[in-house]
mmCIF file of N, CA and C in Angstrom:
data_model
loop_
_atom_site.group_PDB
_atom_site.id
_atom_site.type_symbol
_atom_site.label_atom_id
_atom_site.label_comp_id
_atom_site.label_asym_id
_atom_site.label_seq_id
_atom_site.Cartn_x
_atom_site.Cartn_y
_atom_site.Cartn_z
ATOM 1 N N MET Y 1 5.147 -102.691 68.533
ATOM 2 C CA MET Y 1 4.773 -101.846 69.625
ATOM 3 C C MET Y 1 4.704 -102.672 70.877
ATOM 4 N N LYS Y 2 5.483 -102.297 71.888
ATOM 5 C CA LYS Y 2 5.473 -103.020 73.118
ATOM 6 C C LYS Y 2 4.238 -102.622 73.967
ATOM 7 N N ARG Y 3 3.691 -103.574 74.646
ATOM 8 C CA ARG Y 3 2.520 -103.360 75.487
ATOM 9 C C ARG Y 3 2.871 -102.492 76.661
ATOM 10 N N LEU Y 4 1.853 -101.713 77.094
ATOM 11 C CA LEU Y 4 2.005 -100.844 78.246
ATOM 12 C C LEU Y 4 1.148 -101.386 79.413
ATOM 13 N N THR Y 5 1.617 -101.194 80.637
ATOM 14 C CA THR Y 5 0.788 -101.484 81.770
ATOM 15 C C THR Y 5 -0.233 -100.384 81.909
ATOM 16 N N SER Y 6 -1.232 -100.606 82.723
ATOM 17 C CA SER Y 6 -2.238 -99.588 82.894
ATOM 18 C C SER Y 6 -1.667 -98.263 83.479
ATOM 19 N N LYS Y 7 -0.714 -98.357 84.369
ATOM 20 C CA LYS Y 7 -0.012 -97.217 84.886
ATOM 21 C C LYS Y 7 0.761 -96.475 83.867
ATOM 22 N N GLU Y 8 1.498 -97.228 82.997
ATOM 23 C CA GLU Y 8 2.209 -96.585 81.927
ATOM 24 C C GLU Y 8 1.270 -95.842 80.994
ATOM 25 N N GLU Y 9 0.138 -96.432 80.662
ATOM 26 C CA GLU Y 9 -0.865 -95.767 79.810
ATOM 27 C C GLU Y 9 -1.357 -94.524 80.463
ATOM 28 N N GLU Y 10 -1.576 -94.610 81.793
ATOM 29 C CA GLU Y 10 -2.046 -93.416 82.542
ATOM 30 C C GLU Y 10 -1.016 -92.301 82.457
ATOM 31 N N ILE Y 11 0.189 -92.626 82.646
ATOM 32 C CA ILE Y 11 1.260 -91.629 82.616
ATOM 33 C C ILE Y 11 1.465 -91.035 81.223
ATOM 34 N N LEU Y 12 1.347 -91.910 80.198
ATOM 35 C CA LEU Y 12 1.446 -91.430 78.802
ATOM 36 C C LEU Y 12 0.305 -90.449 78.490
ATOM 37 N N GLY Y 13 -0.893 -90.700 79.097
ATOM 38 C CA GLY Y 13 -1.994 -89.814 78.930
ATOM 39 C C GLY Y 13 -1.746 -88.438 79.420
ATOM 40 N N TYR Y 14 -0.923 -88.212 80.419
ATOM 41 C CA TYR Y 14 -0.567 -86.869 80.854
ATOM 42 C C TYR Y 14 0.237 -86.117 79.776
ATOM 43 N N PHE Y 15 1.118 -86.825 79.056
ATOM 44 C CA PHE Y 15 1.900 -86.188 78.018
ATOM 45 C C PHE Y 15 0.961 -85.832 76.841
ATOM 46 N N TRP Y 16 -0.024 -86.645 76.564
ATOM 47 C CA TRP Y 16 -0.986 -86.366 75.489
ATOM 48 C C TRP Y 16 -1.797 -85.096 75.891
ATOM 49 N N ALA Y 17 -2.190 -85.090 77.127
ATOM 50 C CA ALA Y 17 -3.065 -83.969 77.595
ATOM 51 C C ALA Y 17 -2.321 -82.636 77.812
ATOM 52 N N LYS Y 18 -1.143 -82.729 78.326
ATOM 53 C CA LYS Y 18 -0.389 -81.543 78.801
ATOM 54 C C LYS Y 18 0.768 -81.135 77.910
ATOM 55 N N GLY Y 19 1.233 -82.051 77.063
ATOM 56 C CA GLY Y 19 2.443 -81.760 76.267
ATOM 57 C C GLY Y 19 3.702 -82.104 77.049
ATOM 58 N N PRO Y 20 4.829 -81.571 76.604
ATOM 59 C CA PRO Y 20 6.086 -81.873 77.261
ATOM 60 C C PRO Y 20 6.063 -81.535 78.781
ATOM 61 N N LEU Y 21 6.657 -82.447 79.579
ATOM 62 C CA LEU Y 21 6.619 -82.295 80.995
ATOM 63 C C LEU Y 21 7.946 -82.778 81.591
ATOM 64 N N PHE Y 22 8.427 -82.116 82.672
ATOM 65 C CA PHE Y 22 9.496 -82.592 83.493
ATOM 66 C C PHE Y 22 8.913 -83.590 84.494
ATOM 67 N N VAL Y 23 9.658 -84.493 85.039
ATOM 68 C CA VAL Y 23 9.132 -85.511 85.965
ATOM 69 C C VAL Y 23 8.501 -84.768 87.159
ATOM 70 N N ARG Y 24 9.117 -83.722 87.614
ATOM 71 C CA ARG Y 24 8.572 -82.961 88.779
ATOM 72 C C ARG Y 24 7.194 -82.373 88.436
ATOM 73 N N GLU Y 25 7.008 -81.850 87.217
ATOM 74 C CA GLU Y 25 5.657 -81.380 86.828
ATOM 75 C C GLU Y 25 4.658 -82.498 86.741
ATOM 76 N N LEU Y 26 5.113 -83.666 86.289
ATOM 77 C CA LEU Y 26 4.275 -84.796 86.190
ATOM 78 C C LEU Y 26 3.826 -85.238 87.631
ATOM 79 N N LEU Y 27 4.766 -85.218 88.556
ATOM 80 C CA LEU Y 27 4.478 -85.551 89.893
ATOM 81 C C LEU Y 27 3.418 -84.619 90.486
ATOM 82 N N ASP Y 28 3.473 -83.354 90.200
ATOM 83 C CA ASP Y 28 2.523 -82.400 90.655
ATOM 84 C C ASP Y 28 1.107 -82.649 90.142
ATOM 85 N N LEU Y 29 0.995 -83.327 88.987
ATOM 86 C CA LEU Y 29 -0.273 -83.640 88.370
ATOM 87 C C LEU Y 29 -0.971 -84.918 88.981
ATOM 88 N N GLN Y 30 -0.130 -85.650 89.763
ATOM 89 C CA GLN Y 30 -0.687 -86.921 90.286
ATOM 90 C C GLN Y 30 -1.632 -86.634 91.429
ATOM 91 N N GLU Y 31 -2.614 -87.593 91.601
ATOM 92 C CA GLU Y 31 -3.541 -87.459 92.733
ATOM 93 C C GLU Y 31 -2.929 -88.103 93.954
ATOM 94 N N GLU Y 32 -3.508 -87.704 95.137
ATOM 95 C CA GLU Y 32 -3.004 -88.308 96.350
ATOM 96 C C GLU Y 32 -3.528 -89.732 96.417
ATOM 97 N N PRO Y 33 -2.800 -90.655 97.025
ATOM 98 C CA PRO Y 33 -1.449 -90.474 97.488
ATOM 99 C C PRO Y 33 -0.462 -90.468 96.232
ATOM 100 N N LYS Y 34 0.392 -89.431 96.192
ATOM 101 C CA LYS Y 34 1.271 -89.288 95.036
ATOM 102 C C LYS Y 34 2.417 -90.365 95.175
ATOM 103 N N PRO Y 35 2.755 -90.899 93.984
ATOM 104 C CA PRO Y 35 3.851 -91.854 93.920
ATOM 105 C C PRO Y 35 5.165 -91.121 94.316
ATOM 106 N N HIS Y 36 6.133 -91.867 94.715
ATOM 107 C CA HIS Y 36 7.486 -91.404 95.007
ATOM 108 C C HIS Y 36 8.101 -90.838 93.677
ATOM 109 N N TYR Y 37 8.837 -89.859 93.746
ATOM 110 C CA TYR Y 37 9.501 -89.246 92.564
ATOM 111 C C TYR Y 37 10.260 -90.308 91.777
ATOM 112 N N ASN Y 38 10.998 -91.154 92.469
ATOM 113 C CA ASN Y 38 11.831 -92.179 91.847
ATOM 114 C C ASN Y 38 10.948 -93.240 91.110
ATOM 115 N N THR Y 39 9.805 -93.535 91.722
ATOM 116 C CA THR Y 39 8.866 -94.450 91.049
ATOM 117 C C THR Y 39 8.359 -93.862 89.778
ATOM 118 N N LEU Y 40 7.961 -92.652 89.820
ATOM 119 C CA LEU Y 40 7.463 -91.973 88.610
ATOM 120 C C LEU Y 40 8.561 -91.818 87.580
ATOM 121 N N SER Y 41 9.737 -91.537 87.997
ATOM 122 C CA SER Y 41 10.895 -91.447 87.096
ATOM 123 C C SER Y 41 11.187 -92.729 86.393
ATOM 124 N N THR Y 42 11.046 -93.790 87.160
ATOM 125 C CA THR Y 42 11.234 -95.155 86.591
ATOM 126 C C THR Y 42 10.269 -95.462 85.493
ATOM 127 N N ILE Y 43 8.944 -95.076 85.748
ATOM 128 C CA ILE Y 43 7.899 -95.348 84.751
ATOM 129 C C ILE Y 43 8.182 -94.555 83.504
ATOM 130 N N VAL Y 44 8.570 -93.281 83.688
ATOM 131 C CA VAL Y 44 8.904 -92.411 82.527
ATOM 132 C C VAL Y 44 10.043 -93.009 81.734
ATOM 133 N N ARG Y 45 11.114 -93.443 82.393
ATOM 134 C CA ARG Y 45 12.242 -94.062 81.661
ATOM 135 C C ARG Y 45 11.820 -95.323 80.972
ATOM 136 N N THR Y 46 10.933 -96.087 81.547
ATOM 137 C CA THR Y 46 10.453 -97.296 80.835
ATOM 138 C C THR Y 46 9.650 -96.863 79.580
ATOM 139 N N LEU Y 47 8.841 -95.873 79.699
ATOM 140 C CA LEU Y 47 8.066 -95.428 78.460
ATOM 141 C C LEU Y 47 9.084 -94.944 77.396
ATOM 142 N N GLU Y 48 10.146 -94.313 77.865
ATOM 143 C CA GLU Y 48 11.214 -93.906 76.917
ATOM 144 C C GLU Y 48 11.883 -95.084 76.240
ATOM 145 N N GLU Y 49 12.229 -96.116 77.060
ATOM 146 C CA GLU Y 49 12.866 -97.281 76.555
ATOM 147 C C GLU Y 49 11.958 -98.084 75.606
ATOM 148 N N LYS Y 50 10.637 -98.032 75.846
ATOM 149 C CA LYS Y 50 9.682 -98.683 74.957
ATOM 150 C C LYS Y 50 9.380 -97.934 73.705
ATOM 151 N N GLY Y 51 9.920 -96.658 73.591
ATOM 152 C CA GLY Y 51 9.766 -95.904 72.422
ATOM 153 C C GLY Y 51 8.529 -94.987 72.357
ATOM 154 N N TYR Y 52 7.846 -94.791 73.485
ATOM 155 C CA TYR Y 52 6.643 -94.007 73.509
ATOM 156 C C TYR Y 52 6.923 -92.512 73.819
ATOM 157 N N ILE Y 53 7.992 -92.197 74.493
ATOM 158 C CA ILE Y 53 8.313 -90.825 74.789
ATOM 159 C C ILE Y 53 9.752 -90.584 74.470
ATOM 160 N N GLY Y 54 10.055 -89.279 74.143
ATOM 161 C CA GLY Y 54 11.404 -88.866 73.967
ATOM 162 C C GLY Y 54 11.726 -87.761 74.990
ATOM 163 N N TYR Y 55 12.900 -87.162 74.867
ATOM 164 C CA TYR Y 55 13.206 -86.060 75.808
ATOM 165 C C TYR Y 55 14.205 -85.117 75.237
ATOM 166 N N LYS Y 56 14.161 -83.947 75.864
ATOM 167 C CA LYS Y 56 15.158 -82.902 75.553
ATOM 168 C C LYS Y 56 15.922 -82.660 76.868
ATOM 169 N N VAL Y 57 17.213 -82.462 76.712
ATOM 170 C CA VAL Y 57 18.051 -82.214 77.904
ATOM 171 C C VAL Y 57 18.055 -80.747 78.237
ATOM 172 N N PHE Y 58 17.864 -80.434 79.512
ATOM 173 C CA PHE Y 58 17.960 -79.090 79.981
ATOM 174 C C PHE Y 58 18.863 -79.128 81.232
ATOM 175 N N GLY Y 59 20.091 -78.879 81.059
ATOM 176 C CA GLY Y 59 21.071 -78.906 82.067
ATOM 177 C C GLY Y 59 21.201 -80.364 82.607
ATOM 178 N N ASN Y 60 20.920 -80.591 83.843
ATOM 179 C CA ASN Y 60 21.006 -81.926 84.361
ATOM 180 C C ASN Y 60 19.630 -82.624 84.516
ATOM 181 N N THR Y 61 18.631 -82.122 83.800
ATOM 182 C CA THR Y 61 17.268 -82.688 83.840
ATOM 183 C C THR Y 61 16.762 -82.892 82.412
ATOM 184 N N HIS Y 62 15.697 -83.627 82.323
ATOM 185 C CA HIS Y 62 15.122 -83.996 81.048
ATOM 186 C C HIS Y 62 13.652 -83.543 81.035
ATOM 187 N N GLN Y 63 13.235 -82.984 79.846
ATOM 188 C CA GLN Y 63 11.858 -82.691 79.640
ATOM 189 C C GLN Y 63 11.392 -83.737 78.619
ATOM 190 N N TYR Y 64 10.300 -84.486 79.026
ATOM 191 C CA TYR Y 64 9.790 -85.609 78.230
ATOM 192 C C TYR Y 64 8.598 -85.171 77.425
ATOM 193 N N TYR Y 65 8.418 -85.918 76.296
ATOM 194 C CA TYR Y 65 7.295 -85.594 75.407
ATOM 195 C C TYR Y 65 6.901 -86.907 74.669
ATOM 196 N N ALA Y 66 5.617 -86.960 74.342
ATOM 197 C CA ALA Y 66 5.078 -88.146 73.594
ATOM 198 C C ALA Y 66 5.688 -88.222 72.144
ATOM 199 N N LEU Y 67 6.052 -89.429 71.809
ATOM 200 C CA LEU Y 67 6.517 -89.683 70.450
ATOM 201 C C LEU Y 67 5.398 -90.284 69.557
ATOM 202 N N ILE Y 68 4.307 -90.704 70.199
ATOM 203 C CA ILE Y 68 3.220 -91.308 69.536
ATOM 204 C C ILE Y 68 1.987 -90.537 69.965
ATOM 205 N N SER Y 69 1.059 -90.231 69.020
ATOM 206 C CA SER Y 69 -0.172 -89.555 69.385
ATOM 207 C C SER Y 69 -1.140 -90.597 69.996
ATOM 208 N N GLU Y 70 -2.165 -90.035 70.729
ATOM 209 C CA GLU Y 70 -3.168 -90.889 71.334
ATOM 210 C C GLU Y 70 -3.909 -91.613 70.272
ATOM 211 N N ASP Y 71 -4.237 -91.014 69.204
ATOM 212 C CA ASP Y 71 -4.931 -91.616 68.078
ATOM 213 C C ASP Y 71 -4.164 -92.767 67.491
ATOM 214 N N GLU Y 72 -2.884 -92.543 67.261
ATOM 215 C CA GLU Y 72 -1.994 -93.551 66.718
ATOM 216 C C GLU Y 72 -1.860 -94.744 67.676
ATOM 217 N N TYR Y 73 -1.823 -94.482 68.997
ATOM 218 C CA TYR Y 73 -1.748 -95.521 69.973
ATOM 219 C C TYR Y 73 -3.029 -96.384 69.984
ATOM 220 N N ARG Y 74 -4.100 -95.645 69.952
ATOM 221 C CA ARG Y 74 -5.468 -96.275 69.943
ATOM 222 C C ARG Y 74 -5.605 -97.201 68.778
ATOM 223 N N LYS Y 75 -5.210 -96.801 67.566
ATOM 224 C CA LYS Y 75 -5.281 -97.606 66.386
ATOM 225 C C LYS Y 75 -4.379 -98.816 66.473
ATOM 226 N N LYS Y 76 -3.210 -98.675 66.897
ATOM 227 C CA LYS Y 76 -2.248 -99.767 66.990
ATOM 228 C C LYS Y 76 -2.682 -100.831 68.099
ATOM 229 N N THR Y 77 -3.233 -100.295 69.173
ATOM 230 C CA THR Y 77 -3.707 -101.143 70.215
ATOM 231 C C THR Y 77 -4.914 -101.986 69.739
ATOM 232 N N LEU Y 78 -5.824 -101.295 69.023
ATOM 233 C CA LEU Y 78 -6.987 -102.005 68.436
ATOM 234 C C LEU Y 78 -6.566 -103.077 67.493
ATOM 235 N N LYS Y 79 -5.602 -102.747 66.676
ATOM 236 C CA LYS Y 79 -5.068 -103.738 65.708
ATOM 237 C C LYS Y 79 -4.489 -104.929 66.459
ATOM 238 N N GLN Y 80 -3.778 -104.737 67.572
ATOM 239 C CA GLN Y 80 -3.198 -105.829 68.293
ATOM 240 C C GLN Y 80 -4.290 -106.740 68.843
ATOM 241 N N VAL Y 81 -5.375 -106.116 69.403
ATOM 242 C CA VAL Y 81 -6.486 -106.876 69.913
ATOM 243 C C VAL Y 81 -7.151 -107.653 68.878
ATOM 244 N N VAL Y 82 -7.449 -107.070 67.692
ATOM 245 C CA VAL Y 82 -8.113 -107.719 66.610
ATOM 246 C C VAL Y 82 -7.196 -108.926 66.091
ATOM 247 N N ASP Y 83 -5.906 -108.665 65.990
ATOM 248 C CA ASP Y 83 -5.026 -109.734 65.544
ATOM 249 C C ASP Y 83 -4.949 -110.897 66.517
ATOM 250 N N LYS Y 84 -4.959 -110.585 67.845
ATOM 251 C CA LYS Y 84 -4.757 -111.606 68.844
ATOM 252 C C LYS Y 84 -6.055 -112.371 69.173
ATOM 253 N N TYR Y 85 -7.134 -111.651 69.270
ATOM 254 C CA TYR Y 85 -8.348 -112.270 69.797
ATOM 255 C C TYR Y 85 -9.453 -112.541 68.723
ATOM 256 N N PHE Y 86 -9.285 -111.973 67.542
ATOM 257 C CA PHE Y 86 -10.329 -112.121 66.507
ATOM 258 C C PHE Y 86 -9.721 -112.566 65.215
ATOM 259 N N ASP Y 87 -8.562 -113.246 65.228
ATOM 260 C CA ASP Y 87 -7.896 -113.817 64.069
ATOM 261 C C ASP Y 87 -7.860 -112.797 62.916
ATOM 262 N N ASN Y 88 -7.464 -111.592 63.264
ATOM 263 C CA ASN Y 88 -7.324 -110.449 62.324
ATOM 264 C C ASN Y 88 -8.528 -110.183 61.477
ATOM 265 N N SER Y 89 -9.778 -110.461 62.087
ATOM 266 C CA SER Y 89 -10.999 -110.251 61.346
ATOM 267 C C SER Y 89 -11.850 -109.180 62.034
ATOM 268 N N TYR Y 90 -11.966 -108.043 61.360
ATOM 269 C CA TYR Y 90 -12.795 -106.933 61.896
ATOM 270 C C TYR Y 90 -14.241 -107.344 61.788
ATOM 271 N N THR Y 91 -14.610 -108.190 60.872
ATOM 272 C CA THR Y 91 -15.998 -108.701 60.751
ATOM 273 C C THR Y 91 -16.371 -109.452 62.055
ATOM 274 N N SER Y 92 -15.372 -110.202 62.566
ATOM 275 C CA SER Y 92 -15.633 -110.977 63.787
ATOM 276 C C SER Y 92 -15.816 -109.985 64.970
ATOM 277 N N VAL Y 93 -15.079 -108.889 64.956
ATOM 278 C CA VAL Y 93 -15.233 -107.902 66.008
ATOM 279 C C VAL Y 93 -16.649 -107.282 65.990
ATOM 280 N N VAL Y 94 -17.128 -106.923 64.825
ATOM 281 C CA VAL Y 94 -18.434 -106.353 64.688
ATOM 282 C C VAL Y 94 -19.511 -107.337 65.090
ATOM 283 N N SER Y 95 -19.294 -108.537 64.679
ATOM 284 C CA SER Y 95 -20.270 -109.606 64.961
ATOM 285 C C SER Y 95 -20.310 -109.783 66.454
ATOM 286 N N THR Y 96 -19.220 -109.843 67.092
ATOM 287 C CA THR Y 96 -19.218 -110.019 68.576
ATOM 288 C C THR Y 96 -19.841 -108.834 69.260
ATOM 289 N N LEU Y 97 -19.612 -107.607 68.760
ATOM 290 C CA LEU Y 97 -20.301 -106.414 69.409
ATOM 291 C C LEU Y 97 -21.769 -106.508 69.252
ATOM 292 N N ILE Y 98 -22.266 -106.978 68.144
ATOM 293 C CA ILE Y 98 -23.643 -107.187 67.947
ATOM 294 C C ILE Y 98 -24.227 -108.285 68.833
ATOM 295 N N GLU Y 99 -23.516 -109.380 68.868
ATOM 296 C CA GLU Y 99 -23.974 -110.523 69.736
ATOM 297 C C GLU Y 99 -24.045 -110.112 71.219
ATOM 298 N N GLU Y 100 -23.055 -109.291 71.645
ATOM 299 C CA GLU Y 100 -22.995 -108.918 73.023
ATOM 300 C C GLU Y 100 -23.849 -107.664 73.338
ATOM 301 N N GLU Y 101 -24.601 -107.236 72.268
ATOM 302 C CA GLU Y 101 -25.504 -106.086 72.366
ATOM 303 C C GLU Y 101 -24.757 -104.824 72.750
ATOM 304 N N ALA Y 102 -23.502 -104.757 72.439
ATOM 305 C CA ALA Y 102 -22.747 -103.520 72.625
ATOM 306 C C ALA Y 102 -22.924 -102.589 71.404
ATOM 307 N N LEU Y 103 -23.459 -103.138 70.333
ATOM 308 C CA LEU Y 103 -23.714 -102.368 69.082
ATOM 309 C C LEU Y 103 -25.006 -102.866 68.580
ATOM 310 N N THR Y 104 -26.009 -101.968 68.399
ATOM 311 C CA THR Y 104 -27.323 -102.388 67.895
ATOM 312 C C THR Y 104 -27.228 -102.348 66.358
ATOM 313 N N LEU Y 105 -28.267 -103.005 65.808
ATOM 314 C CA LEU Y 105 -28.330 -103.001 64.332
ATOM 315 C C LEU Y 105 -28.542 -101.549 63.846
ATOM 316 N N ASP Y 106 -29.303 -100.781 64.499
ATOM 317 C CA ASP Y 106 -29.533 -99.386 64.104
ATOM 318 C C ASP Y 106 -28.180 -98.601 64.100
ATOM 319 N N GLU Y 107 -27.361 -98.823 65.139
ATOM 320 C CA GLU Y 107 -26.091 -98.125 65.219
ATOM 321 C C GLU Y 107 -25.163 -98.654 64.088
ATOM 322 N N LEU Y 108 -25.272 -99.951 63.746
ATOM 323 C CA LEU Y 108 -24.482 -100.489 62.631
ATOM 324 C C LEU Y 108 -24.925 -99.873 61.292
ATOM 325 N N GLN Y 109 -26.239 -99.771 61.124
ATOM 326 C CA GLN Y 109 -26.715 -99.147 59.882
ATOM 327 C C GLN Y 109 -26.312 -97.709 59.774
ATOM 328 N N GLU Y 110 -26.351 -96.989 60.911
ATOM 329 C CA GLU Y 110 -25.879 -95.651 60.955
ATOM 330 C C GLU Y 110 -24.365 -95.565 60.635
ATOM 331 N N LEU Y 111 -23.593 -96.432 61.088
ATOM 332 C CA LEU Y 111 -22.139 -96.488 60.837
ATOM 333 C C LEU Y 111 -21.904 -96.748 59.293
ATOM 334 N N ILE Y 112 -22.713 -97.653 58.763
ATOM 335 C CA ILE Y 112 -22.578 -97.993 57.317
ATOM 336 C C ILE Y 112 -22.934 -96.713 56.483
ATOM 337 N N GLN Y 113 -23.943 -96.012 56.944
ATOM 338 C CA GLN Y 113 -24.353 -94.806 56.198
ATOM 339 C C GLN Y 113 -23.218 -93.742 56.331
ATOM 340 N N GLN Y 114 -22.581 -93.612 57.501
ATOM 341 C CA GLN Y 114 -21.466 -92.611 57.603
ATOM 342 C C GLN Y 114 -20.316 -93.001 56.704
ATOM 343 N N ILE Y 115 -20.060 -94.317 56.538
ATOM 344 C CA ILE Y 115 -19.007 -94.775 55.696
ATOM 345 C C ILE Y 115 -19.358 -94.467 54.231
ATOM 346 N N LYS Y 116 -20.573 -94.705 53.825
ATOM 347 C CA LYS Y 116 -21.039 -94.400 52.453
ATOM 348 C C LYS Y 116 -20.920 -92.923 52.176
ATOM 349 N N ASN Y 117 -21.157 -92.054 53.132
ATOM 350 C CA ASN Y 117 -21.113 -90.594 52.929
ATOM 351 C C ASN Y 117 -19.718 -90.006 52.790
ATOM 352 N N LYS Y 118 -18.739 -90.831 53.173
ATOM 353 C CA LYS Y 118 -17.327 -90.300 53.149
ATOM 354 C C LYS Y 118 -16.787 -90.366 51.774
#
């Protein structure tokens, strides 16, 4: 899975939230100052080249849609982070979260209980 820039992730988020879109519709969803149509079109084509979105042809235009779900993207991205920064150890991730006080022991115990209940 090729990495995305923050802008590419933002644009992909519109497809997750809204479903299939034409570039013109995507442009209408952008906040001011809106990017130029060609800039947005280039980002969409890059997402297509990276395998994140596909398209259907409608005359001389394309309607784009996500090929990967947000949940699938989240899981693959997390796996890449764990592989790269934590030597593929989820235990190291949890340990770091506890050390950084991003996860309390009570929250960890609650998580363990949730896992046991599944």
